[in-house]
Amino acid sequence: MSENEIDIKLLREDPRELLLRYQPLIRLIVKSLAYQGFLPKRDIPDLVQDVNRKLVERLPRIREQYNYKSRFKTYFSVVVRNLCMEEFRKLRVITEPQPEIYEHTSSENATDQLLIRQEFERLQRAVRLFYRDERALWLTLRVLADIDITTADLDGFGKDPGPTARRQLARQLNATFRKSRKEKFAEISRALLRLDERDRTPDAIRKWFTSRLDEILELMNGHPPRSAYTLEILLILIEKIESDKNSL
Amino acid sequence: MKEKDKYSPGHEHASHLDENELALFAEFLRHEREDLPAGLREHVETCARCRAEVMAVTDMLGEVGRQETEDERLKTKDQRLRRQETRKLETNLRRLAPVIRVVASVAAVIFLAWIIQLIRPEKPEAGDMAGADSSGSVMPVVEPADTLLLAQAFVPDSVLEKLVNATYRAAHDPKPQGPTNETVFHTGDTLRIQWIPEAGEEYLLVILNNQGAQQAKIQAERSSSLQWRINLEPGLYYWKFLGKEELWKVGKFKVLAVAH
């Protein structure tokens, strides 16, 4: 029996036992949110208690509302997070991020590598949220970061101009290496015209990218803020991952 | 597509993703599922609030997952350390096994000897023999003894051993001189004790076997030495030289059978 099947069986037959089983997860979630700066560390045990009380009350609703599409653990984690957020709103306690968050940045090299990888995965997730713009956003970010564009970067768009045209587009985009942002956006605009249905001027591309970028930065920085990303830092992150990939 | 809420089916809050959908989307972003309803993706594409929610939930799940892995790693490390310690202990025990076996064998023999001593009937005391040097005493016949019983007769008495060579402090010390602790007598040999007498003092020699049972008591009043002809069975014996109220000296000697 898988872990999810055990959870579902307990949800149906013994929800209180399920709650006991999930005590470590509840504590981890509360701790994780507290460390993000939602709550002073000393209040963690109180919040765990409050969340547990609310969960006991909400168990019948959880059983009723869970639609079995995601794993129960994921669903339950979202429920616990939402309960915590309700509490935070009620308490209006928004504190500065805990020092541990900042301490991470001054750790050892291996840990740095891990953090860079984790942050890059966060960036991938943030860009993925934009669905049909995902490919165009990555292309723009890579061109702005002066990363070598391959034909693979030009796959998956609405239109397929064919392999020869893709190679040519890649060459043109790579020719913008170390050129001004304006020239880069002009080339991206030309490439996107061939790759998706939309006809956008370089200026329109710049505006579109700027608005998306603002939101990506917000998503990356979080609320309350856990980081202080700017476009330049994002580009360094992409460059760093790319150079690590090449050095392997 | 304008930034508005396009995704409505399947969630009761009408405009934004509910907990089930947030969970589903987070699993998608964490590569825990391949597919996602297109409508859900389209809604998130156009809803900044849901994007922020999905991102926050995914970040939280990532953080919790990392913490769980770390806890698991620490638990595993702890278990590994415990296993290593147990293995080290087992190795040490294995190395010590021959020594332990020898010690256990010796202990078993000693224990067996002790048990036999306990169940063996006590011999009657040899009785008083005042004014020793009884040359007419009958020589004991040494019967061929069982090896184990013979060995038992030579097992030292733990209490008396502590008294042997102990120093006794008093105003007057008769400085008794008797057989050394390594002396080996044969039946019929004579045991001699000398001392410096004190006026009004009485001196007494007591012979005990290796179980502390009295074998002979020799009174030596108004004398500076005494002699006693040994008529004991082979074994380890102790002698005690006593005053009226004092114990002056304790020694030991062995008696062996006369070789035929």
Short mmCIF file of C-alpha atoms in Angstrom, two decimals:
data_model
loop_
_atom_site.label_atom_id
_atom_site.label_comp_id
_atom_site.label_asym_id
_atom_site.label_seq_id
_atom_site.Cartn_x
_atom_site.Cartn_y
_atom_site.Cartn_z
CA MET A 1 0.00 0.00 0.00
CA SER A 2 1.50 3.36 -1.01
CA GLU A 3 1.80 6.25 1.41
CA ASN A 4 -1.02 8.05 -0.42
CA GLU A 5 -3.29 5.02 -0.18
CA ILE A 6 -2.60 4.81 3.57
CA ASP A 7 -3.47 8.52 3.88
CA ILE A 8 -6.72 8.08 1.97
CA LYS A 9 -7.68 5.00 4.01
CA LEU A 10 -7.06 6.94 7.22
CA LEU A 11 -8.96 9.94 5.90
CA ARG A 12 -12.01 7.74 5.36
CA GLU A 13 -11.72 5.53 8.42
CA ASP A 14 -9.70 7.31 11.08
CA PRO A 15 -9.11 11.02 10.38
CA ARG A 16 -7.75 11.66 13.86
CA GLU A 17 -5.07 9.06 13.34
CA LEU A 18 -4.29 10.80 10.05
CA LEU A 19 -3.84 14.04 11.95
CA LEU A 20 -1.42 12.34 14.33
CA ARG A 21 0.49 10.94 11.37
CA TYR A 22 0.87 14.42 9.94
CA GLN A 23 2.11 16.16 13.09
CA PRO A 24 5.75 16.34 11.86
CA LEU A 25 4.60 17.83 8.53
CA ILE A 26 2.42 20.43 10.29
CA ARG A 27 5.37 21.48 12.43
CA LEU A 28 7.62 21.70 9.37
CA ILE A 29 5.15 23.87 7.48
CA VAL A 30 4.65 26.25 10.40
CA LYS A 31 8.41 26.43 10.89
CA SER A 32 9.02 27.00 7.20
CA LEU A 33 6.51 29.88 7.09
CA ALA A 34 7.84 31.33 10.30
CA TYR A 35 11.36 31.30 8.86
CA GLN A 36 10.07 33.15 5.81
CA GLY A 37 9.29 35.97 8.17
CA PHE A 38 5.58 35.49 8.74
CA LEU A 39 5.97 34.82 12.42
CA PRO A 40 8.52 35.23 15.22
CA LYS A 41 10.19 31.91 15.97
CA ARG A 42 9.04 31.90 19.61
CA ASP A 43 5.38 31.71 18.50
CA ILE A 44 5.81 28.50 16.52
CA PRO A 45 4.49 26.08 19.22
CA ASP A 46 1.40 28.28 19.77
CA LEU A 47 0.65 28.38 16.07
CA VAL A 48 1.08 24.62 15.75
CA GLN A 49 -1.48 24.23 18.51
CA ASP A 50 -3.92 26.66 16.86
CA VAL A 51 -3.55 24.97 13.49
CA ASN A 52 -4.18 21.58 15.06
CA ARG A 53 -7.32 22.83 16.76
CA LYS A 54 -8.61 24.21 13.48
CA LEU A 55 -7.70 21.03 11.64
CA VAL A 56 -9.73 18.95 14.09
CA GLU A 57 -12.73 21.19 13.39
CA ARG A 58 -12.10 21.07 9.65
CA LEU A 59 -11.54 17.34 9.28
CA PRO A 60 -15.08 16.60 7.99
CA ARG A 61 -14.71 19.42 5.44
CA ILE A 62 -11.31 18.19 4.36
CA ARG A 63 -12.76 14.72 3.81
CA GLU A 64 -15.60 16.21 1.82
CA GLN A 65 -13.58 18.63 -0.29
CA TYR A 66 -10.48 16.61 -1.17
CA ASN A 67 -10.96 15.50 -4.80
CA TYR A 68 -8.28 12.76 -4.89
CA LYS A 69 -6.58 14.26 -7.97
CA SER A 70 -3.40 15.39 -6.24
CA ARG A 71 -1.59 13.40 -3.58
CA PHE A 72 -3.28 13.85 -0.22
CA LYS A 73 -0.03 15.05 1.35
CA THR A 74 0.20 17.94 -1.14
CA TYR A 75 -3.44 18.86 -0.63
CA PHE A 76 -3.09 18.68 3.14
CA SER A 77 0.04 20.87 3.00
CA VAL A 78 -1.92 23.52 1.10
CA VAL A 79 -4.72 23.35 3.67
CA VAL A 80 -2.26 23.76 6.54
CA ARG A 81 -0.56 26.65 4.77
CA ASN A 82 -3.89 28.39 4.21
CA LEU A 83 -4.80 27.94 7.88
CA CYS A 84 -1.48 29.49 8.85
CA MET A 85 -2.05 32.39 6.47
CA GLU A 86 -5.50 32.96 8.01
CA GLU A 87 -3.84 33.17 11.40
CA PHE A 88 -1.17 35.55 10.12
CA ARG A 89 -3.81 37.82 8.64
CA LYS A 90 -5.76 37.75 11.87
CA LEU A 91 -2.68 38.51 13.95
CA ARG A 92 -1.33 40.96 11.39
CA VAL A 93 2.07 39.68 12.33
CA ILE A 94 4.46 40.22 9.49
CA THR A 95 8.02 40.31 10.66
CA GLU A 96 11.34 40.57 8.92
CA PRO A 97 12.73 37.34 7.54
CA GLN A 98 14.58 35.32 10.15
CA PRO A 99 18.37 35.71 10.16
CA GLU A 100 18.75 32.06 9.08
CA ILE A 101 17.49 33.03 5.64
CA TYR A 102 20.36 35.46 5.19
CA GLU A 103 22.84 33.12 6.82
CA HIS A 104 22.29 30.68 3.98
CA THR A 105 24.08 33.01 1.59
CA SER A 106 27.36 32.86 3.48
CA SER A 107 27.67 29.10 3.61
CA GLU A 108 30.18 26.74 2.09
CA ASN A 109 30.79 26.24 -1.58
CA ALA A 110 28.86 22.97 -1.91
CA THR A 111 25.88 24.55 -0.19
CA ASP A 112 26.19 27.58 -2.47
CA GLN A 113 25.97 25.30 -5.47
CA LEU A 114 22.89 23.65 -4.03
CA LEU A 115 21.25 27.01 -3.31
CA ILE A 116 22.01 28.25 -6.82
CA ARG A 117 20.45 25.09 -8.23
CA GLN A 118 17.39 25.50 -5.99
CA GLU A 119 16.96 29.13 -6.94
CA PHE A 120 17.26 28.28 -10.61
CA GLU A 121 14.53 25.66 -10.16
CA ARG A 122 12.39 28.36 -8.60
CA LEU A 123 13.01 30.56 -11.62
CA GLN A 124 12.02 27.68 -13.91
CA ARG A 125 8.79 27.27 -11.95
CA ALA A 126 8.05 30.99 -12.02
CA VAL A 127 8.54 31.13 -15.82
CA ARG A 128 6.48 27.96 -16.25
CA LEU A 129 3.49 29.71 -14.70
CA PHE A 130 3.27 31.88 -17.83
CA TYR A 131 2.33 28.83 -19.88
CA ARG A 132 2.27 29.88 -23.55
CA ASP A 133 4.79 32.66 -22.92
CA GLU A 134 7.21 30.23 -21.27
CA ARG A 135 9.34 29.53 -24.39
CA ALA A 136 9.49 33.23 -25.40
CA LEU A 137 10.44 34.26 -21.88
CA TRP A 138 13.28 31.75 -21.73
CA LEU A 139 14.54 32.79 -25.14
CA THR A 140 14.55 36.44 -24.10
CA LEU A 141 16.26 35.72 -20.78
CA ARG A 142 18.94 33.62 -22.49
CA VAL A 143 19.61 36.25 -25.13
CA LEU A 144 19.82 38.98 -22.48
CA ALA A 145 22.20 36.80 -20.42
CA ASP A 146 24.43 36.28 -23.50
CA ILE A 147 23.92 32.53 -23.39
CA ASP A 148 24.63 30.68 -26.61
CA ILE A 149 21.30 30.02 -28.40
CA THR A 150 20.88 26.59 -29.97
CA THR A 151 18.14 25.35 -32.30
CA ALA A 152 16.66 23.50 -29.31
CA ASP A 153 15.92 26.87 -27.71
CA LEU A 154 13.74 27.64 -30.74
CA ASP A 155 11.61 24.49 -30.43
CA GLY A 156 8.12 24.34 -29.03
CA PHE A 157 6.84 27.66 -30.32
CA GLY A 158 3.52 28.10 -32.11
CA LYS A 159 5.16 28.04 -35.57
CA ASP A 160 7.97 25.82 -36.80
CA PRO A 161 10.02 27.66 -39.43
CA GLY A 162 11.99 24.49 -40.22
CA PRO A 163 15.50 23.40 -39.24
CA THR A 164 17.38 25.68 -41.64
CA ALA A 165 15.48 28.77 -40.57
CA ARG A 166 15.96 27.79 -36.92
CA ARG A 167 19.72 27.52 -37.41
CA GLN A 168 19.73 30.92 -39.09
CA LEU A 169 17.66 32.48 -36.31
CA ALA A 170 20.01 31.01 -33.70
CA ARG A 171 22.99 32.51 -35.55
CA GLN A 172 21.33 35.94 -35.68
CA LEU A 173 20.44 35.85 -32.01
CA ASN A 174 23.97 34.77 -31.07
CA ALA A 175 25.30 37.70 -33.09
CA THR A 176 23.80 40.04 -30.47
CA PHE A 177 26.42 38.83 -27.96
CA ARG A 178 27.52 41.79 -25.81
CA LYS A 179 25.37 44.20 -27.80
CA SER A 180 22.95 46.71 -26.30
CA ARG A 181 19.58 45.64 -24.83
CA LYS A 182 17.89 47.62 -27.63
CA GLU A 183 19.65 45.60 -30.32
CA LYS A 184 18.90 42.38 -28.46
CA PHE A 185 15.17 43.19 -28.23
CA ALA A 186 15.14 44.04 -31.96
CA GLU A 187 16.61 40.64 -32.83
CA ILE A 188 14.28 38.84 -30.37
CA SER A 189 11.35 40.63 -31.98
CA ARG A 190 12.41 39.41 -35.43
CA ALA A 191 12.86 35.87 -34.16
CA LEU A 192 9.52 35.74 -32.35
CA LEU A 193 7.76 36.96 -35.48
CA ARG A 194 8.97 33.81 -37.20
CA LEU A 195 8.36 31.54 -34.23
CA ASP A 196 4.86 32.47 -33.03
CA GLU A 197 1.79 33.90 -34.63
CA ARG A 198 2.03 37.28 -33.02
CA ASP A 199 3.49 40.25 -34.82
CA ARG A 200 5.18 42.40 -32.19
CA THR A 201 7.47 45.36 -32.58
CA PRO A 202 10.75 45.44 -30.67
CA ASP A 203 9.19 48.02 -28.37
CA ALA A 204 6.14 45.80 -27.78
CA ILE A 205 8.48 42.91 -27.01
CA ARG A 206 10.39 45.08 -24.53
CA LYS A 207 7.15 46.16 -22.80
CA TRP A 208 5.80 42.61 -22.74
CA PHE A 209 9.06 41.34 -21.31
CA THR A 210 9.32 44.12 -18.74
CA SER A 211 5.85 43.44 -17.36
CA ARG A 212 6.49 39.69 -17.19
CA LEU A 213 9.91 40.28 -15.68
CA ASP A 214 8.45 42.49 -12.92
CA GLU A 215 6.16 39.68 -11.93
CA ILE A 216 8.84 37.02 -12.16
CA LEU A 217 10.95 39.15 -9.83
CA GLU A 218 8.01 39.47 -7.43
CA LEU A 219 7.45 35.72 -7.52
CA MET A 220 11.11 35.06 -6.91
CA ASN A 221 11.39 37.59 -4.11
CA GLY A 222 8.23 36.34 -2.38
CA HIS A 223 5.99 37.97 0.16
CA PRO A 224 7.22 38.72 2.76
CA PRO A 225 10.43 39.17 0.79
CA ARG A 226 12.84 36.25 1.02
CA SER A 227 15.26 37.51 -1.65
CA ALA A 228 16.08 40.72 -3.51
CA TYR A 229 16.25 39.68 -7.15
CA THR A 230 16.71 42.17 -9.98
CA LEU A 231 17.00 41.44 -13.69
CA GLU A 232 20.79 41.60 -13.42
CA ILE A 233 20.83 38.99 -10.63
CA LEU A 234 18.47 36.73 -12.59
CA LEU A 235 20.78 36.94 -15.59
CA ILE A 236 23.80 36.12 -13.41
CA LEU A 237 21.87 33.13 -12.02
CA ILE A 238 21.12 31.87 -15.54
CA GLU A 239 24.72 32.46 -16.62
CA LYS A 240 26.04 30.63 -13.56
CA ILE A 241 23.85 27.58 -14.17
CA GLU A 242 24.82 27.56 -17.82
CA SER A 243 28.55 27.76 -17.10
CA ASP A 244 28.23 24.97 -14.49
CA LYS A 245 26.42 22.87 -17.07
CA ASN A 246 29.22 23.48 -19.59
CA SER A 247 31.97 22.74 -17.12
CA LEU A 248 30.54 19.29 -16.37
CA MET B 1 -5.31 37.44 -23.38
CA LYS B 2 -6.13 39.99 -20.70
CA GLU B 3 -5.33 39.54 -17.03
CA LYS B 4 -8.70 38.25 -15.92
CA ASP B 5 -10.12 35.13 -14.40
CA LYS B 6 -10.86 32.64 -17.15
CA TYR B 7 -10.71 29.41 -15.21
CA SER B 8 -13.97 28.62 -13.49
CA PRO B 9 -14.96 24.96 -13.71
CA GLY B 10 -14.18 22.71 -10.79
CA HIS B 11 -13.67 25.16 -7.99
CA GLU B 12 -16.19 26.77 -5.79
CA HIS B 13 -14.45 30.07 -5.14
CA ALA B 14 -15.43 31.14 -8.65
CA SER B 15 -12.32 33.17 -9.39
CA HIS B 16 -9.13 31.72 -7.94
CA LEU B 17 -7.57 28.31 -7.54
CA ASP B 18 -8.87 26.29 -4.61
CA GLU B 19 -6.76 24.04 -2.41
CA ASN B 20 -7.15 20.99 -4.68
CA GLU B 21 -6.09 22.98 -7.74
CA LEU B 22 -3.20 24.64 -5.95
CA ALA B 23 -2.00 21.20 -4.89
CA LEU B 24 -2.35 19.88 -8.43
CA PHE B 25 -0.48 22.82 -9.93
CA ALA B 26 2.29 22.61 -7.34
CA GLU B 27 2.80 18.94 -8.14
CA PHE B 28 3.02 19.87 -11.82
CA LEU B 29 5.69 22.50 -11.17
CA ARG B 30 7.59 20.08 -8.97
CA HIS B 31 7.57 17.55 -11.84
CA GLU B 32 5.52 15.14 -9.77
CA ARG B 33 2.90 14.95 -12.53
CA GLU B 34 3.14 15.27 -16.27
CA ASP B 35 -0.24 16.69 -17.17
CA LEU B 36 -2.43 19.47 -15.97
CA PRO B 37 -5.86 20.55 -17.24
CA ALA B 38 -5.23 23.17 -19.93
CA GLY B 39 -7.92 25.38 -18.39
CA LEU B 40 -6.00 25.48 -15.16
CA ARG B 41 -2.80 26.54 -16.90
CA GLU B 42 -4.67 29.17 -18.90
CA HIS B 43 -6.19 30.61 -15.76
CA VAL B 44 -2.85 30.81 -13.99
CA GLU B 45 -1.32 32.37 -17.10
CA THR B 46 -3.76 35.24 -16.80
CA CYS B 47 -4.13 35.52 -13.00
CA ALA B 48 -1.27 37.17 -11.15
CA ARG B 49 -2.74 36.32 -7.76
CA CYS B 50 -2.93 32.60 -8.56
CA ARG B 51 0.60 32.68 -9.96
CA ALA B 52 1.82 34.14 -6.68
CA GLU B 53 -0.15 31.54 -4.71
CA VAL B 54 1.13 28.64 -6.80
CA MET B 55 4.68 29.91 -6.51
CA ALA B 56 4.40 30.37 -2.73
CA VAL B 57 2.86 26.91 -2.25
CA THR B 58 5.52 25.30 -4.45
CA ASP B 59 8.28 27.11 -2.59
CA MET B 60 6.84 25.96 0.72
CA LEU B 61 6.56 22.34 -0.47
CA GLY B 62 10.16 22.51 -1.70
CA GLU B 63 11.33 23.84 1.66
CA VAL B 64 9.35 21.20 3.58
CA GLY B 65 10.63 18.46 1.26
CA ARG B 66 14.23 19.56 1.80
CA GLN B 67 13.69 19.62 5.54
CA GLU B 68 12.16 16.14 5.48
CA THR B 69 15.12 14.85 3.46
CA GLU B 70 17.52 16.46 5.90
CA ASP B 71 15.68 14.96 8.89
CA GLU B 72 15.72 11.57 7.18
CA ARG B 73 19.43 11.94 6.42
CA LEU B 74 20.17 12.80 10.03
CA LYS B 75 18.07 9.87 11.19
CA THR B 76 19.90 7.55 8.80
CA LYS B 77 23.25 8.99 9.89
CA ASP B 78 22.30 8.44 13.50
CA GLN B 79 21.27 4.86 12.75
CA ARG B 80 24.49 4.31 10.82
CA LEU B 81 26.56 5.58 13.74
CA ARG B 82 24.68 3.33 16.13
CA ARG B 83 25.23 0.37 13.78
CA GLN B 84 28.94 1.20 13.58
CA GLU B 85 29.22 1.30 17.36
CA THR B 86 27.46 -2.05 17.68
CA ARG B 87 29.76 -3.53 15.03
CA LYS B 88 32.81 -2.14 16.84
CA LEU B 89 31.61 -3.71 20.09
CA GLU B 90 31.02 -7.04 18.34
CA THR B 91 34.51 -6.93 16.81
CA ASN B 92 36.06 -6.21 20.20
CA LEU B 93 34.12 -9.05 21.75
CA ARG B 94 35.20 -11.36 18.94
CA ARG B 95 38.83 -10.39 19.53
CA LEU B 96 38.48 -10.97 23.25
CA ALA B 97 36.61 -14.24 22.82
CA PRO B 98 39.65 -16.55 23.39
CA VAL B 99 40.58 -14.64 26.56
CA ILE B 100 36.98 -14.71 27.74
CA ARG B 101 36.84 -18.47 27.10
CA VAL B 102 40.01 -19.09 29.17
CA VAL B 103 38.78 -16.85 31.99
CA ALA B 104 35.39 -18.55 31.92
CA SER B 105 37.01 -22.01 32.06
CA VAL B 106 39.18 -21.03 35.03
CA ALA B 107 36.17 -19.48 36.76
CA ALA B 108 34.16 -22.63 36.13
CA VAL B 109 36.88 -24.85 37.69
CA ILE B 110 37.14 -22.57 40.72
CA PHE B 111 33.40 -22.51 41.10
CA LEU B 112 33.24 -26.30 40.86
CA ALA B 113 35.96 -26.65 43.48
CA TRP B 114 34.11 -24.26 45.75
CA ILE B 115 30.86 -26.20 45.39
CA ILE B 116 32.63 -29.48 46.19
CA GLN B 117 34.19 -27.89 49.26
CA LEU B 118 30.80 -26.77 50.40
CA ILE B 119 29.24 -30.20 50.11
CA ARG B 120 32.25 -32.12 51.53
CA PRO B 121 31.66 -33.17 55.19
CA GLU B 122 33.86 -31.24 57.66
CA LYS B 123 36.61 -33.17 59.42
CA PRO B 124 36.71 -33.18 63.22
CA GLU B 125 39.41 -31.00 64.82
CA ALA B 126 42.64 -32.71 65.71
CA GLY B 127 42.22 -31.67 69.36
CA ASP B 128 44.47 -29.90 71.85
CA MET B 129 48.05 -30.95 72.01
CA ALA B 130 49.52 -29.04 74.93
CA GLY B 131 53.26 -29.52 75.49
CA ALA B 132 54.10 -30.45 71.97
CA ASP B 133 57.01 -32.52 70.76
CA SER B 134 54.92 -35.60 71.20
CA SER B 135 57.35 -37.97 69.62
CA GLY B 136 55.09 -40.86 70.37
CA SER B 137 52.26 -39.55 68.24
CA VAL B 138 50.98 -41.87 65.57
CA MET B 139 51.99 -41.02 62.04
CA PRO B 140 48.98 -40.54 59.78
CA VAL B 141 48.76 -42.79 56.83
CA VAL B 142 48.42 -40.82 53.66
CA GLU B 143 45.88 -42.56 51.55
CA PRO B 144 46.14 -42.11 47.82
CA ALA B 145 43.73 -39.28 47.28
CA ASP B 146 41.65 -38.36 44.40
CA THR B 147 43.51 -35.68 42.36
CA LEU B 148 40.67 -33.16 42.65
CA LEU B 149 40.34 -33.64 46.42
CA LEU B 150 44.07 -33.30 46.79
CA ALA B 151 44.03 -30.11 44.74
CA GLN B 152 41.25 -28.77 46.93
CA ALA B 153 43.44 -29.17 50.00
CA PHE B 154 45.85 -26.66 48.49
CA VAL B 155 43.30 -23.95 47.57
CA PRO B 156 44.21 -20.87 49.67
CA ASP B 157 41.72 -19.52 52.19
CA SER B 158 40.88 -15.97 51.22
CA VAL B 159 40.45 -14.71 54.81
CA LEU B 160 43.60 -16.28 56.21
CA GLU B 161 45.62 -15.20 53.17
CA LYS B 162 44.91 -11.59 54.14
CA LEU B 163 46.38 -12.19 57.60
CA VAL B 164 49.57 -13.79 56.30
CA ASN B 165 52.45 -11.31 56.53
CA ALA B 166 50.20 -8.65 57.98
CA THR B 167 51.93 -6.25 60.37
CA TYR B 168 50.62 -6.12 63.93
CA ARG B 169 51.50 -3.11 66.00
CA ALA B 170 51.73 -3.29 69.79
CA ALA B 171 53.92 -1.98 72.64
CA HIS B 172 55.50 -5.39 73.06
CA ASP B 173 56.37 -7.54 70.05
CA PRO B 174 57.71 -11.06 70.74
CA LYS B 175 59.04 -11.15 67.15
CA PRO B 176 58.02 -14.77 66.48
CA GLN B 177 60.15 -16.71 63.97
CA GLY B 178 58.46 -19.67 62.32
CA PRO B 179 58.50 -21.52 59.01
CA THR B 180 58.45 -19.26 55.95
CA ASN B 181 55.38 -19.19 53.75
CA GLU B 182 57.12 -21.32 51.12
CA THR B 183 58.08 -24.06 53.55
CA VAL B 184 57.09 -27.55 52.51
CA PHE B 185 56.87 -30.18 55.25
CA HIS B 186 56.35 -33.87 55.00
CA THR B 187 54.38 -35.78 57.54
CA GLY B 188 56.66 -36.44 60.50
CA ASP B 189 58.72 -33.26 60.08
CA THR B 190 58.98 -30.86 63.01
CA LEU B 191 57.64 -27.34 62.97
CA ARG B 192 59.60 -24.87 65.12
CA ILE B 193 58.65 -21.44 66.41
CA GLN B 194 60.88 -19.06 68.41
CA TRP B 195 60.04 -15.74 70.02
CA ILE B 196 61.17 -13.25 72.67
CA PRO B 197 59.01 -13.90 75.68
CA GLU B 198 57.49 -11.25 77.91
CA ALA B 199 56.96 -11.82 81.59
CA GLY B 200 53.43 -12.83 82.44
CA GLU B 201 52.48 -13.39 78.80
CA GLU B 202 51.10 -16.69 77.52
CA TYR B 203 51.83 -17.91 73.98
CA LEU B 204 49.76 -20.19 71.80
CA LEU B 205 50.29 -21.80 68.36
CA VAL B 206 47.18 -22.72 66.40
CA ILE B 207 47.29 -24.76 63.17
CA LEU B 208 44.41 -24.31 60.71
CA ASN B 209 43.71 -26.09 57.45
CA ASN B 210 42.96 -24.28 54.18
CA GLN B 211 39.29 -24.02 55.10
CA GLY B 212 39.99 -22.30 58.39
CA ALA B 213 39.26 -25.41 60.51
CA GLN B 214 41.49 -25.77 63.55
CA GLN B 215 43.83 -28.78 63.36
CA ALA B 216 45.96 -28.31 66.48
CA LYS B 217 46.39 -25.96 69.44
CA ILE B 218 49.76 -25.90 71.17
CA GLN B 219 50.17 -24.04 74.49
CA ALA B 220 53.75 -22.81 75.17
CA GLU B 221 53.69 -21.10 78.50
CA ARG B 222 56.97 -19.73 79.98
CA SER B 223 59.07 -20.73 77.01
CA SER B 224 60.77 -18.96 74.10
CA SER B 225 60.26 -21.74 71.53
CA LEU B 226 58.17 -24.74 70.73
CA GLN B 227 58.32 -27.67 68.42
CA TRP B 228 55.50 -29.70 67.03
CA ARG B 229 55.67 -32.86 65.05
CA ILE B 230 53.53 -32.62 61.97
CA ASN B 231 50.91 -35.29 61.60
CA LEU B 232 48.73 -33.66 58.97
CA GLU B 233 47.39 -34.83 55.67
CA PRO B 234 48.84 -33.25 52.54
CA GLY B 235 47.52 -29.78 52.00
CA LEU B 236 47.94 -26.10 52.74
CA TYR B 237 47.96 -25.07 56.40
CA TYR B 238 48.12 -21.84 58.32
CA TRP B 239 49.75 -21.19 61.66
CA LYS B 240 48.70 -18.48 64.06
CA PHE B 241 50.93 -17.33 66.91
CA LEU B 242 48.84 -15.67 69.60
CA GLY B 243 49.35 -14.02 72.97
CA LYS B 244 46.73 -13.78 75.72
CA GLU B 245 44.90 -11.03 73.90
CA GLU B 246 46.94 -10.44 70.78
CA LEU B 247 47.48 -12.13 67.46
CA TRP B 248 51.18 -11.79 66.75
CA LYS B 249 51.76 -13.51 63.49
CA VAL B 250 50.12 -15.66 60.83
CA GLY B 251 52.09 -17.84 58.40
CA LYS B 252 51.47 -20.77 56.15
CA PHE B 253 53.16 -23.95 55.02
CA LYS B 254 52.43 -26.93 52.85
CA VAL B 255 52.46 -30.54 53.79
CA LEU B 256 53.18 -33.16 51.16
CA ALA B 257 52.85 -36.87 51.37
CA VAL B 258 55.95 -38.89 52.11
CA ALA B 259 57.31 -40.31 48.90
CA HIS B 260 57.25 -44.10 48.96
#
